[in-house]
XYZ file of C-alpha atoms in Angstrom:
753
model
C 146.030 152.345 92.437
C 147.898 153.913 95.300
C 151.120 153.922 93.330
C 149.338 155.522 90.353
C 148.011 158.250 92.586
C 151.482 158.744 93.981
C 152.970 158.961 90.534
C 150.281 161.402 89.489
C 150.906 163.466 92.561
C 154.608 163.512 91.873
C 153.958 164.622 88.307
C 151.814 167.448 89.543
C 154.293 168.752 92.082
C 156.504 170.690 89.625
C 153.481 172.218 87.977
C 151.957 173.330 91.247
C 155.247 174.710 92.581
C 156.052 176.610 89.377
C 154.775 180.204 89.408
C 155.485 182.898 86.826
C 157.284 185.852 88.273
C 156.710 189.568 87.898
C 158.749 192.165 86.028
C 159.316 195.876 86.552
C 160.900 197.724 83.626
C 162.150 201.268 84.290
C 163.262 203.492 81.414
C 165.874 205.337 83.454
C 165.997 208.604 85.338
C 166.713 209.369 88.953
C 164.309 208.042 91.544
C 162.795 210.745 93.738
C 161.922 210.557 97.422
C 159.090 213.116 97.443
C 155.330 213.002 97.885
C 154.831 213.502 94.146
C 157.646 211.192 93.062
C 157.142 209.229 89.849
C 158.984 206.226 91.317
C 157.117 205.671 94.562
C 154.169 203.737 93.111
C 156.030 201.285 90.817
C 158.911 200.637 93.224
C 156.468 199.965 96.040
C 154.563 197.662 93.632
C 157.735 195.624 93.158
C 158.166 195.270 96.927
C 154.514 194.361 97.481
C 154.628 191.648 94.782
C 157.372 189.773 96.613
C 157.023 187.350 99.486
C 159.866 188.353 101.783
C 160.040 191.996 100.604
C 163.809 191.777 100.416
C 165.491 193.691 97.569
C 168.866 192.831 96.027
C 170.286 195.841 94.143
C 172.746 194.546 91.560
C 175.215 196.681 89.644
C 178.519 196.576 87.843
C 179.558 199.654 89.818
C 178.009 200.979 93.022
C 178.314 204.612 91.932
C 178.676 207.741 94.027
C 176.004 207.193 96.686
C 175.581 203.455 97.243
C 173.384 203.881 100.315
C 170.676 205.989 98.667
C 168.788 203.310 96.735
C 168.720 200.723 99.571
C 167.421 203.409 101.918
C 164.782 204.375 99.354
C 163.504 200.810 99.061
C 163.448 200.475 102.865
C 161.427 203.678 103.045
C 158.866 202.161 100.656
C 158.390 199.064 102.815
C 161.235 196.671 102.001
C 162.312 194.571 104.953
C 165.856 194.521 103.628
C 167.724 196.113 100.706
C 171.358 195.396 99.936
C 173.852 196.334 97.222
C 175.622 193.658 95.167
C 178.557 194.956 93.174
C 179.338 192.179 90.679
C 181.935 193.206 88.105
C 184.108 190.127 87.539
C 183.460 186.785 85.907
C 184.559 185.033 89.101
C 182.028 186.856 91.267
C 179.291 186.419 88.662
C 179.932 182.679 88.471
C 180.267 182.101 92.196
C 177.707 179.749 93.825
C 177.878 182.089 96.807
C 176.566 184.873 94.594
C 173.736 182.656 93.420
C 172.792 181.623 96.944
C 172.889 185.214 98.171
C 170.696 186.523 95.340
C 168.178 183.730 95.718
C 167.523 184.816 99.280
C 165.961 188.030 97.945
C 162.575 188.072 96.248
C 163.215 191.315 94.322
C 166.233 191.518 92.028
C 166.827 195.102 90.851
C 169.531 195.899 88.268
C 170.864 199.436 88.254
C 171.783 201.434 85.197
C 175.197 201.625 83.615
C 176.575 199.935 80.523
C 174.612 196.915 79.356
C 177.630 195.583 77.479
C 179.317 195.123 80.853
C 176.308 193.239 82.132
C 176.164 191.093 79.020
C 179.824 190.153 78.792
C 180.234 189.588 82.535
C 176.943 187.901 83.440
C 176.186 185.856 80.317
C 175.802 182.187 81.234
C 176.716 182.919 84.847
C 175.175 182.247 88.237
C 173.661 185.758 88.026
C 171.551 184.924 84.972
C 170.731 181.561 86.537
C 169.450 183.415 89.599
C 167.344 185.712 87.402
C 165.668 182.764 85.690
C 165.172 180.727 88.833
C 163.880 183.620 90.906
C 161.438 184.538 88.115
C 160.201 180.954 87.900
C 159.686 180.963 91.666
C 157.379 183.959 91.348
C 159.890 186.616 92.322
C 160.167 190.132 90.939
C 162.830 190.881 88.330
C 163.392 194.578 87.737
C 165.885 197.026 86.372
C 166.392 200.601 85.242
C 168.107 201.948 82.120
C 170.847 199.470 81.124
C 169.659 197.212 83.962
C 166.270 197.115 82.263
C 167.580 196.534 78.737
C 169.169 193.234 79.759
C 165.807 191.716 80.749
C 164.212 191.333 77.306
C 164.402 188.023 75.479
C 166.255 189.687 72.587
C 168.765 192.020 74.181
C 170.514 195.029 72.725
C 173.993 194.402 74.095
C 175.638 197.704 73.020
C 178.906 195.832 72.606
C 180.018 198.238 69.847
C 179.054 201.333 71.835
C 175.684 202.971 71.392
C 173.881 203.410 68.076
C 171.905 206.540 67.235
C 168.546 206.986 65.475
C 170.058 208.729 62.450
C 172.524 205.861 61.996
C 169.876 203.153 61.934
C 167.671 205.194 59.575
C 170.612 205.205 57.187
C 171.590 201.567 57.687
C 169.459 198.902 59.336
C 172.546 196.661 59.334
C 174.679 199.228 61.155
C 177.437 197.560 63.187
C 176.164 199.292 66.305
C 173.028 197.117 66.276
C 174.190 194.196 68.394
C 171.285 191.935 69.328
C 171.498 188.635 71.205
C 168.931 186.193 72.587
C 171.231 184.191 74.845
C 171.104 186.136 78.101
C 167.746 185.622 79.878
C 164.334 184.587 78.572
C 161.767 186.212 80.817
C 160.413 188.499 78.054
C 160.588 186.183 75.076
C 159.794 187.641 71.636
C 160.434 191.203 72.860
C 163.345 193.602 72.577
C 163.395 196.564 74.943
C 164.946 200.023 74.808
C 165.278 202.785 77.384
C 165.394 206.602 77.695
C 162.903 206.489 74.883
C 161.344 209.965 74.696
C 164.290 212.064 75.797
C 166.623 210.466 73.253
C 164.010 210.011 70.545
C 164.817 206.329 70.251
C 161.706 204.969 68.583
C 163.492 204.645 65.178
C 166.217 202.705 66.962
C 163.742 200.249 68.453
C 162.002 199.859 65.084
C 165.401 199.141 63.537
C 166.086 196.509 66.220
C 162.843 194.756 65.253
C 163.666 195.026 61.546
C 167.278 193.966 61.922
C 166.290 190.839 63.853
C 163.729 189.942 61.221
C 166.107 190.500 58.284
C 169.064 188.709 59.873
C 167.388 186.016 61.983
C 164.155 185.477 60.059
C 161.793 185.826 63.015
C 159.453 188.608 64.125
C 159.718 190.138 67.560
C 157.953 193.050 69.217
C 159.429 196.076 70.945
C 158.954 197.783 74.287
C 160.164 201.375 74.559
C 160.447 202.896 78.015
C 160.554 206.633 78.661
C 162.773 207.869 81.445
C 161.095 208.278 84.848
C 158.504 205.763 83.693
C 157.928 202.151 84.791
C 156.069 199.174 83.370
C 154.919 196.750 86.038
C 154.038 193.320 84.578
C 152.141 190.926 86.787
C 152.069 187.125 86.765
C 149.267 187.201 84.139
C 151.614 189.061 81.779
C 149.534 192.222 82.052
C 151.605 195.356 82.411
C 150.600 198.742 83.829
C 152.414 201.997 83.112
C 153.407 204.378 85.887
C 155.274 207.654 85.814
C 155.775 210.840 83.845
C 156.205 209.373 80.359
C 154.869 206.528 78.258
C 155.413 202.844 77.626
C 155.535 202.198 73.873
C 154.787 198.789 72.380
C 155.488 198.017 68.704
C 154.733 195.036 66.483
C 154.717 194.392 62.733
C 154.294 191.613 60.188
C 157.172 192.477 57.872
C 160.303 194.521 57.328
C 162.511 195.211 54.318
C 165.343 197.502 53.278
C 166.128 199.905 50.457
C 169.910 199.989 50.014
C 170.124 199.280 53.776
C 167.574 201.961 54.660
C 164.771 200.391 56.741
C 161.305 200.051 55.217
C 158.161 199.034 57.083
C 154.710 199.625 55.683
C 152.759 199.158 58.876
C 154.141 199.010 62.420
C 151.355 198.871 65.003
C 152.048 201.082 68.028
C 150.352 201.366 71.413
C 151.468 204.031 73.891
C 150.508 203.732 77.566
C 150.501 206.680 79.957
C 150.194 206.501 83.747
C 147.620 203.933 84.882
C 147.044 202.331 81.461
C 147.377 198.531 81.118
C 148.271 196.146 78.304
C 148.153 192.355 77.900
C 151.545 191.298 76.511
C 150.231 187.841 75.625
C 147.042 188.877 73.829
C 148.768 192.079 72.619
C 145.833 194.335 73.402
C 144.767 197.050 75.791
C 143.045 196.029 79.018
C 142.110 199.566 80.129
C 140.245 202.401 78.447
C 141.548 205.741 77.267
C 139.618 208.843 78.134
C 139.580 210.823 74.890
C 138.756 210.153 71.254
C 141.480 211.296 68.871
C 140.078 210.295 65.488
C 141.357 212.859 62.960
C 139.153 215.848 62.214
C 140.239 215.711 58.552
C 140.757 212.214 57.289
C 142.975 212.646 54.219
C 145.327 214.942 52.352
C 143.461 216.274 49.315
C 145.914 218.797 47.913
C 146.301 218.831 44.139
C 149.887 220.033 43.914
C 153.420 218.767 44.423
C 155.216 219.506 47.680
C 158.856 218.956 48.565
C 159.641 218.883 52.286
C 163.352 218.973 52.963
C 164.930 217.756 56.174
C 167.698 220.382 56.194
C 168.301 223.798 54.643
C 171.850 223.920 53.137
C 171.896 223.914 49.346
C 174.505 221.141 49.359
C 171.971 218.886 51.160
C 169.258 219.415 48.570
C 170.695 219.006 45.090
C 168.657 215.855 44.440
C 165.505 217.633 45.600
C 166.224 220.634 43.371
C 166.851 218.441 40.347
C 163.481 216.763 40.851
C 161.839 220.122 41.550
C 163.191 221.690 38.348
C 162.158 218.698 36.271
C 158.532 219.681 36.845
C 158.832 223.473 36.674
C 157.122 225.171 33.731
C 157.094 228.824 34.847
C 159.273 231.437 36.441
C 160.159 230.678 40.072
C 159.396 232.685 43.210
C 161.667 232.358 46.265
C 160.175 233.456 49.597
C 162.743 234.271 52.273
C 162.684 236.638 55.237
C 166.171 235.703 56.416
C 169.199 237.955 56.406
C 171.627 235.215 55.410
C 172.853 234.592 51.893
C 171.059 231.236 51.754
C 168.278 232.454 49.471
C 170.892 233.932 47.131
C 172.561 230.529 46.829
C 169.238 228.977 45.906
C 168.422 231.774 43.460
C 171.767 231.377 41.704
C 171.392 227.604 41.508
C 167.852 227.751 40.127
C 168.727 230.500 37.659
C 171.772 228.703 36.336
C 170.070 225.311 36.079
C 166.859 226.387 34.347
C 165.566 228.713 31.657
C 163.278 230.522 34.054
C 163.538 233.822 35.874
C 163.801 233.798 39.656
C 162.062 236.483 41.732
C 162.697 237.039 45.430
C 159.811 237.966 47.704
C 160.924 239.346 51.067
C 158.136 239.087 53.661
C 157.898 242.673 54.914
C 154.573 244.230 55.860
C 154.035 247.564 54.093
C 151.118 249.967 54.044
C 152.193 251.207 50.624
C 150.199 249.168 48.128
C 152.189 250.696 45.290
C 155.299 248.770 46.340
C 156.264 245.293 45.108
C 154.062 245.251 41.998
C 156.793 243.305 40.179
C 156.808 240.667 42.923
C 153.005 240.397 42.923
C 152.894 239.904 39.177
C 155.625 237.257 39.484
C 153.468 235.442 42.054
C 150.465 235.602 39.711
C 152.378 234.170 36.774
C 154.313 231.515 38.719
C 153.415 227.922 39.517
C 156.766 227.202 41.228
C 157.609 228.452 44.723
C 160.481 227.810 47.116
C 160.479 228.759 50.811
C 163.806 228.997 52.630
C 165.210 230.713 55.726
C 161.923 232.228 56.899
C 161.120 233.494 60.362
C 157.625 232.017 60.912
C 156.325 235.043 62.820
C 157.532 237.416 60.116
C 156.195 235.221 57.325
C 152.708 234.738 58.788
C 152.412 238.419 59.677
C 153.233 239.152 56.042
C 150.723 236.605 54.712
C 147.940 237.991 56.886
C 148.566 241.743 56.786
C 150.358 242.699 53.567
C 148.759 242.966 50.121
C 151.613 240.971 48.559
C 151.486 238.413 51.362
C 147.741 237.908 51.014
C 148.171 237.318 47.305
C 150.961 234.801 47.969
C 148.830 232.966 50.542
C 146.012 232.693 48.007
C 148.122 231.593 45.044
C 150.420 228.935 46.530
C 147.472 226.558 46.973
C 146.573 226.558 43.268
C 146.195 223.231 41.519
C 149.325 221.810 39.903
C 151.706 224.161 41.693
C 155.157 222.895 42.687
C 156.273 224.126 46.109
C 159.483 223.344 47.981
C 160.130 223.979 51.680
C 163.748 223.806 52.761
C 164.861 222.768 56.258
C 162.939 224.404 59.101
C 160.521 225.911 56.580
C 159.174 222.387 55.996
C 157.339 222.675 59.329
C 155.233 225.484 57.888
C 153.578 223.403 55.162
C 151.402 221.455 57.603
C 148.197 222.188 59.473
C 150.123 223.227 62.582
C 153.774 223.607 63.484
C 155.683 223.549 66.743
C 157.310 226.914 67.366
C 159.848 226.298 70.127
C 161.334 222.836 69.658
C 164.767 224.341 68.953
C 164.827 226.552 72.012
C 165.128 225.106 75.527
C 165.796 221.346 75.091
C 163.538 220.702 78.105
C 160.437 222.370 76.660
C 158.713 219.034 76.034
C 159.858 217.658 79.384
C 158.266 220.589 81.213
C 155.147 220.529 79.027
C 155.962 223.836 77.369
C 155.866 222.984 73.670
C 153.995 225.689 71.742
C 152.161 225.370 68.446
C 150.835 227.713 65.783
C 148.845 227.322 62.592
C 150.673 226.328 59.428
C 150.055 227.076 55.763
C 147.715 224.048 55.600
C 149.012 222.841 52.265
C 148.930 219.529 54.106
C 145.659 220.034 55.938
C 145.865 217.222 58.485
C 149.608 216.817 59.034
C 152.470 218.048 61.169
C 156.069 217.978 59.936
C 159.320 217.788 61.877
C 162.451 218.479 59.769
C 165.989 217.599 60.830
C 164.624 215.337 63.556
C 167.937 213.639 64.292
C 170.784 216.022 63.587
C 173.952 213.889 63.652
C 175.993 216.849 64.877
C 173.810 217.498 67.934
C 173.602 215.773 71.295
C 171.485 212.640 71.570
C 168.584 214.357 73.339
C 165.638 214.734 70.989
C 162.602 214.846 73.273
C 161.288 218.113 71.786
C 161.451 216.794 68.230
C 160.184 213.301 68.984
C 157.357 214.371 71.292
C 156.039 217.376 69.364
C 154.640 215.394 66.428
C 152.847 212.770 68.525
C 151.551 215.340 70.988
C 150.041 217.464 68.204
C 148.477 214.441 66.503
C 146.649 213.470 69.690
C 145.691 216.887 71.058
C 144.876 218.452 67.667
C 143.484 215.270 66.119
C 145.662 215.145 63.027
C 145.905 212.225 60.609
C 149.615 212.290 59.715
C 152.945 213.142 61.291
C 156.240 213.277 59.403
C 159.744 212.904 60.806
C 162.421 214.034 58.312
C 166.191 213.945 58.480
C 168.932 216.021 56.945
C 169.904 215.491 53.297
C 166.601 213.653 52.771
C 163.198 214.856 51.640
C 159.539 213.908 51.445
C 157.667 214.367 48.173
C 153.877 214.732 48.151
C 152.408 214.140 44.701
C 149.496 212.816 42.623
C 149.468 209.668 40.546
C 146.589 207.642 39.134
C 143.993 209.775 40.902
C 145.546 209.334 44.358
C 147.880 211.273 46.616
C 151.152 209.736 47.744
C 154.123 210.588 49.897
C 157.568 209.135 49.422
C 160.997 209.678 50.920
C 164.284 210.122 49.112
C 167.839 210.567 50.310
C 170.308 208.750 52.559
C 167.860 208.369 55.475
C 164.465 206.739 55.731
C 161.706 209.095 56.792
C 159.016 208.164 59.301
C 155.292 208.584 58.745
C 152.949 208.294 61.725
C 149.286 207.661 60.860
C 146.236 208.109 63.084
C 143.590 205.784 61.658
C 141.093 206.587 64.378
C 141.739 205.650 67.983
C 141.530 206.727 71.597
C 144.242 208.468 73.516
C 145.429 210.262 76.616
C 147.976 212.811 77.776
C 150.549 212.479 80.544
C 149.245 213.351 83.996
C 152.147 212.949 86.452
C 154.130 215.998 87.494
C 157.863 216.186 86.876
C 158.763 218.820 89.451
C 157.467 220.585 92.531
C 155.837 223.232 90.317
C 153.505 220.633 88.862
C 154.769 220.654 85.257
C 153.580 217.715 83.151
C 155.379 216.410 80.065
C 154.136 216.730 76.479
C 153.754 212.955 76.325
C 150.683 211.179 74.949
C 149.189 207.722 74.884
C 147.037 206.014 72.277
C 145.459 202.662 71.684
C 146.747 202.283 68.159
C 148.667 204.229 65.562
C 150.688 203.150 62.576
C 154.361 203.894 61.959
C 155.769 203.593 58.440
C 159.442 203.737 57.546
C 159.616 204.947 53.954
C 162.421 205.171 51.431
C 161.498 204.959 47.765
C 158.346 203.234 49.000
C 155.250 205.386 48.311
C 152.426 205.529 50.834
C 148.867 206.599 49.935
C 147.583 209.547 51.955
C 144.371 210.610 50.182
C 142.808 211.773 46.945
C 143.435 215.073 45.141
C 140.680 217.657 45.314
C 140.240 220.772 43.220
C 141.038 224.158 44.633
C 139.421 227.362 43.475
C 141.971 228.830 41.080
C 142.102 232.574 41.677
C 141.501 234.757 38.639
C 144.784 236.251 37.497
C 144.542 240.036 37.214
C 147.962 241.487 36.639
C 148.791 244.913 38.025
C 150.333 247.618 35.874
C 153.788 248.706 36.902
C 154.194 252.375 37.718
C 156.279 254.346 35.206
C 159.801 254.772 36.540
C 162.708 257.173 36.181
C 160.524 260.183 35.344
C 162.650 263.219 34.448
C 161.726 266.789 33.533
C 163.903 269.267 31.617
C 163.159 272.787 30.290
C 164.186 273.649 26.761
C 163.074 276.564 24.579
C 160.231 277.500 26.896
C 158.844 273.950 27.169
C 159.160 271.133 29.690
C 160.198 267.778 28.237
C 159.091 264.751 30.329
C 160.509 261.258 29.792
C 160.079 257.984 31.704
C 160.557 254.235 31.435
C 157.856 251.576 31.087
C 158.298 247.893 31.934
C 154.684 246.832 31.386
C 154.121 244.243 28.719
C 151.687 244.965 25.903
C 150.035 248.225 24.945
C 149.437 250.795 27.700
C 148.732 254.517 27.858
C 149.915 257.163 30.273
C 148.236 260.048 32.098
C 150.451 263.064 32.845
C 149.565 265.251 35.818
C 151.018 268.550 36.982
C 150.991 270.511 40.254
C 152.080 273.996 41.261
C 151.928 273.353 44.994
C 153.037 269.701 45.264
C 149.621 268.753 46.655
C 146.901 269.197 44.068
C 147.486 267.677 40.625
C 145.540 268.112 37.408
C 145.617 266.052 34.234
C 147.459 267.867 31.455
C 147.649 265.152 28.824
C 147.550 261.490 27.764
C 149.971 259.632 25.529
C 150.933 256.108 24.512
C 154.583 257.207 24.256
C 157.182 257.398 27.028
C 157.683 261.150 26.516
C 155.521 264.249 26.767
C 156.060 267.968 26.177
C 154.394 270.572 28.395
C 154.332 273.772 26.312
C 152.281 275.714 28.866
C 155.235 276.240 31.183
C 155.109 279.748 32.667
C 158.096 281.774 33.680
C 158.707 282.064 37.388
C 156.609 279.040 38.384
C 157.801 275.755 39.934
C 156.081 272.553 38.815
C 155.787 268.951 39.991
C 154.951 266.221 37.489
C 153.865 262.576 37.878
C 152.766 259.896 35.422
C 150.515 256.817 35.714
C 150.007 253.946 33.275
C 146.580 252.578 32.423
C 144.952 249.922 30.290
C 141.186 249.984 30.112
C 139.976 250.391 33.694
C 143.241 249.195 35.228
C 145.607 251.889 36.491
C 149.099 251.731 37.878
C 150.414 253.650 40.809
C 152.136 256.939 40.067
C 155.712 257.361 39.024
C 158.273 259.288 41.022
C 157.835 263.086 41.169
C 159.865 265.190 38.713
C 160.369 268.888 39.545
C 161.258 272.026 37.547
C 161.459 275.630 38.769
C 162.460 279.138 37.618
C 166.186 278.569 37.902
C 167.228 275.004 38.418
C 164.621 273.617 36.072
C 166.143 275.103 32.861
C 169.143 274.099 30.908
C 172.187 276.376 31.199
C 173.064 278.361 28.069
C 176.310 279.615 26.531
C 177.417 283.250 26.232
C 175.249 284.132 23.235
C 172.200 286.395 23.518
C 171.520 289.086 26.143
C 174.305 289.805 28.620
C 174.649 291.671 31.941
C 177.454 294.014 32.868
C 179.355 294.716 34.931
C 179.674 291.304 36.591
C 180.551 291.446 39.486
C 178.310 294.471 40.009
C 177.813 297.150 42.673
C 174.212 298.347 43.007
C 173.257 298.290 39.304
C 173.618 296.081 36.250
C 172.946 296.806 32.614
C 171.182 294.365 30.283
C 172.249 294.442 26.642
C 171.453 292.350 23.551
C 167.695 291.956 23.808
C 166.044 291.267 20.473
C 164.691 294.496 19.022
C 160.965 294.984 19.577
C 160.720 292.360 22.318
C 160.258 292.895 26.010
C 162.051 290.413 28.260
C 160.782 289.235 31.595
C 163.630 288.897 34.129
C 163.299 286.822 37.279
C 165.919 287.321 40.013
C 166.546 284.405 42.435
C 168.943 284.036 45.318
C 171.429 281.170 45.648
C 168.706 278.919 47.131
C 166.376 279.495 44.146
C 163.978 281.828 46.003
C 162.525 284.584 43.776
C 163.575 287.972 45.167
C 162.464 290.229 42.293
C 161.044 290.489 38.742
C 161.481 293.271 36.148
C 160.622 293.951 32.489
C 163.255 295.250 30.104
C 163.607 296.110 26.387
C 166.748 296.489 24.259
C 169.041 298.133 26.842
C 167.990 298.442 30.468
C 169.563 299.322 33.786
C 168.380 297.210 36.702
C 168.555 298.470 40.278
C 169.940 295.843 42.694
C 170.710 298.119 45.663
C 167.943 296.522 47.757
C 169.741 293.149 47.644
C 172.485 291.927 49.949
C 175.914 291.120 48.483
C 176.117 287.558 47.196
C 175.479 285.285 44.223
C 172.219 285.604 42.265
C 170.650 283.871 39.292
C 168.740 285.767 36.646
C 166.336 284.045 34.297
C 165.496 285.851 31.094
C 162.497 284.976 28.967
C 163.398 286.504 25.586
C 160.613 285.485 23.240
C 160.533 281.669 23.400
C 164.138 281.498 24.588
C 164.824 280.969 28.288
C 168.314 281.925 29.428
C 170.148 281.610 32.709
C 172.711 284.093 33.917
C 174.673 284.203 37.177
C 175.883 287.467 38.676
C 177.866 288.358 41.766
C 176.729 291.406 43.685
C 179.374 293.285 45.670
C 178.880 295.807 48.456
C 178.878 299.474 47.351
């Protein structure tokens, strides 16, 4: 019996002595030694969780200020903190290294290049020390690359880094190098760092999918924002600390479409400062403070939308082909830009279809007679394309211009087809971020700004060109703006698009779908009803807080030729189409044989009539006639008077604006004549002229005008008359002679006497 008890006691010894360790994951970013520092709380937690409060700081390279981090740990309560520069296989495999590390209860791995850590430390005394210290109940921690090496499936970065756009194009990209042979303290997880600032959530999703498709097993992901820590206790419950979020992802399946990643439903939990999560049970253990269930629960539009990830025409030929396949009317392009981009689109659409293309330039005008052609094109069109628009200019136009108001009303008609190219894609949603392309630190300093969208998608926000391959790898504005709006504005959907790819929103079988096409998968974020939070920890001495959010649960979908249901089509109120009449154009007036002949052009379709109005003072007009022709003769023209004419079209009770003004006057309004008929002599003259050749029995009225057309005298004459001009200054004069129904012009030169 005694020996049995001894055996039992011996069997229990390893169990009793074995204690699970603690882990601190840090997403990167410089530690700060200030009262408001993000790093004070988690780093002190790591010290307090250890027995001897001794910290070993391990790195491949000490860096520029090797004393700073040890001093920082000492300042937080460590009894000892020492640097270990281990950058050779010999030093990594040395028993002396193992013995030295095991004398510390906190092992902290600095940032750097995780491929160096992997290739140098794999299977070495360093990894043995990590495992043994963890099993003894010690604290294993690391930041940036030093954090990435701690997950059970490790991204080794042996082929250099891999970017989000690359993995959205190819889930088997050679840059995805994953191994599970380093350490096993976070089994079934893969971790990634610098998550928000570099927009790496597609990369982490691709890691999960790649492992599933190549290894056949499902793992979960932990994404760590910079200046953010995740402190995991011995019960495997982790708490987030810092300025950003801890993101945890899991899914039941993954697939690929020509190497583009597809996932129907990736469950995501985001933790902000103070929030906790059970990594074993995979559930929250703390409560969020705000409900973020969507205000509108589905997309009920009854039209087709194309949302392009980038604006160049060469990026959108597939979109345009699909767009044109459904077009059954003339096309309206809306563009406020000064570039030639809209012209490229107009030429392409015109040459690849049988429809006319009309450009609408968003310019606010108080003249309601302008742009009638454009307004009628809007009324008759069911196909619209938005490109190269300044949002402020466009929305000012839609709210304050008669053409803009009409456009705003008509684009939401049932069965329309509407395309938004590049940055314009943002405008189709309920809201849009206005400054994500300005200062790259806007999200970091909590300065993202939003404005209302066109609400064609009533509960969505759209981010085009999320991961521009030609830009730097800092995407915090783009990545954060969608999630932040979904939480704070309680939206249902968020779309991340990429260049040369597009989202199509359409109806089929009584339901609304979205799908993605092009070389990159698109990402759909869905809020099915959850609780959330916003970041609370300041990032600088001014108290700025990041545009980072947390939530209990949301769903990520990677889509590529894989439709996702987003609602049911409703029925909009189709505005009644009342076409405007175009104003008559090119009105001209000419005097001939004592009459004024008016002509104009008409571009109105169908039968219309015209009102002709005349004025003698350019202010007050009176109706002088109506015709259904494009010409009119005014036979009441009186000698010596100047007249203004204008014409308006009408059909029933609908009237157009007026035409241009046509003018005639005593001199310049008549046609010049040849040398026949009455003549003056001498010419040039001195003081007097003689008029000869008047028709017998008729009295002629003679109007004398100066070179500017001002009337300076009138006389009556019959047969032969001498006219006194001595009161006039020397110069050139025009004489107009009304001889019966004949109006003649004569020019004379008056010399000094």
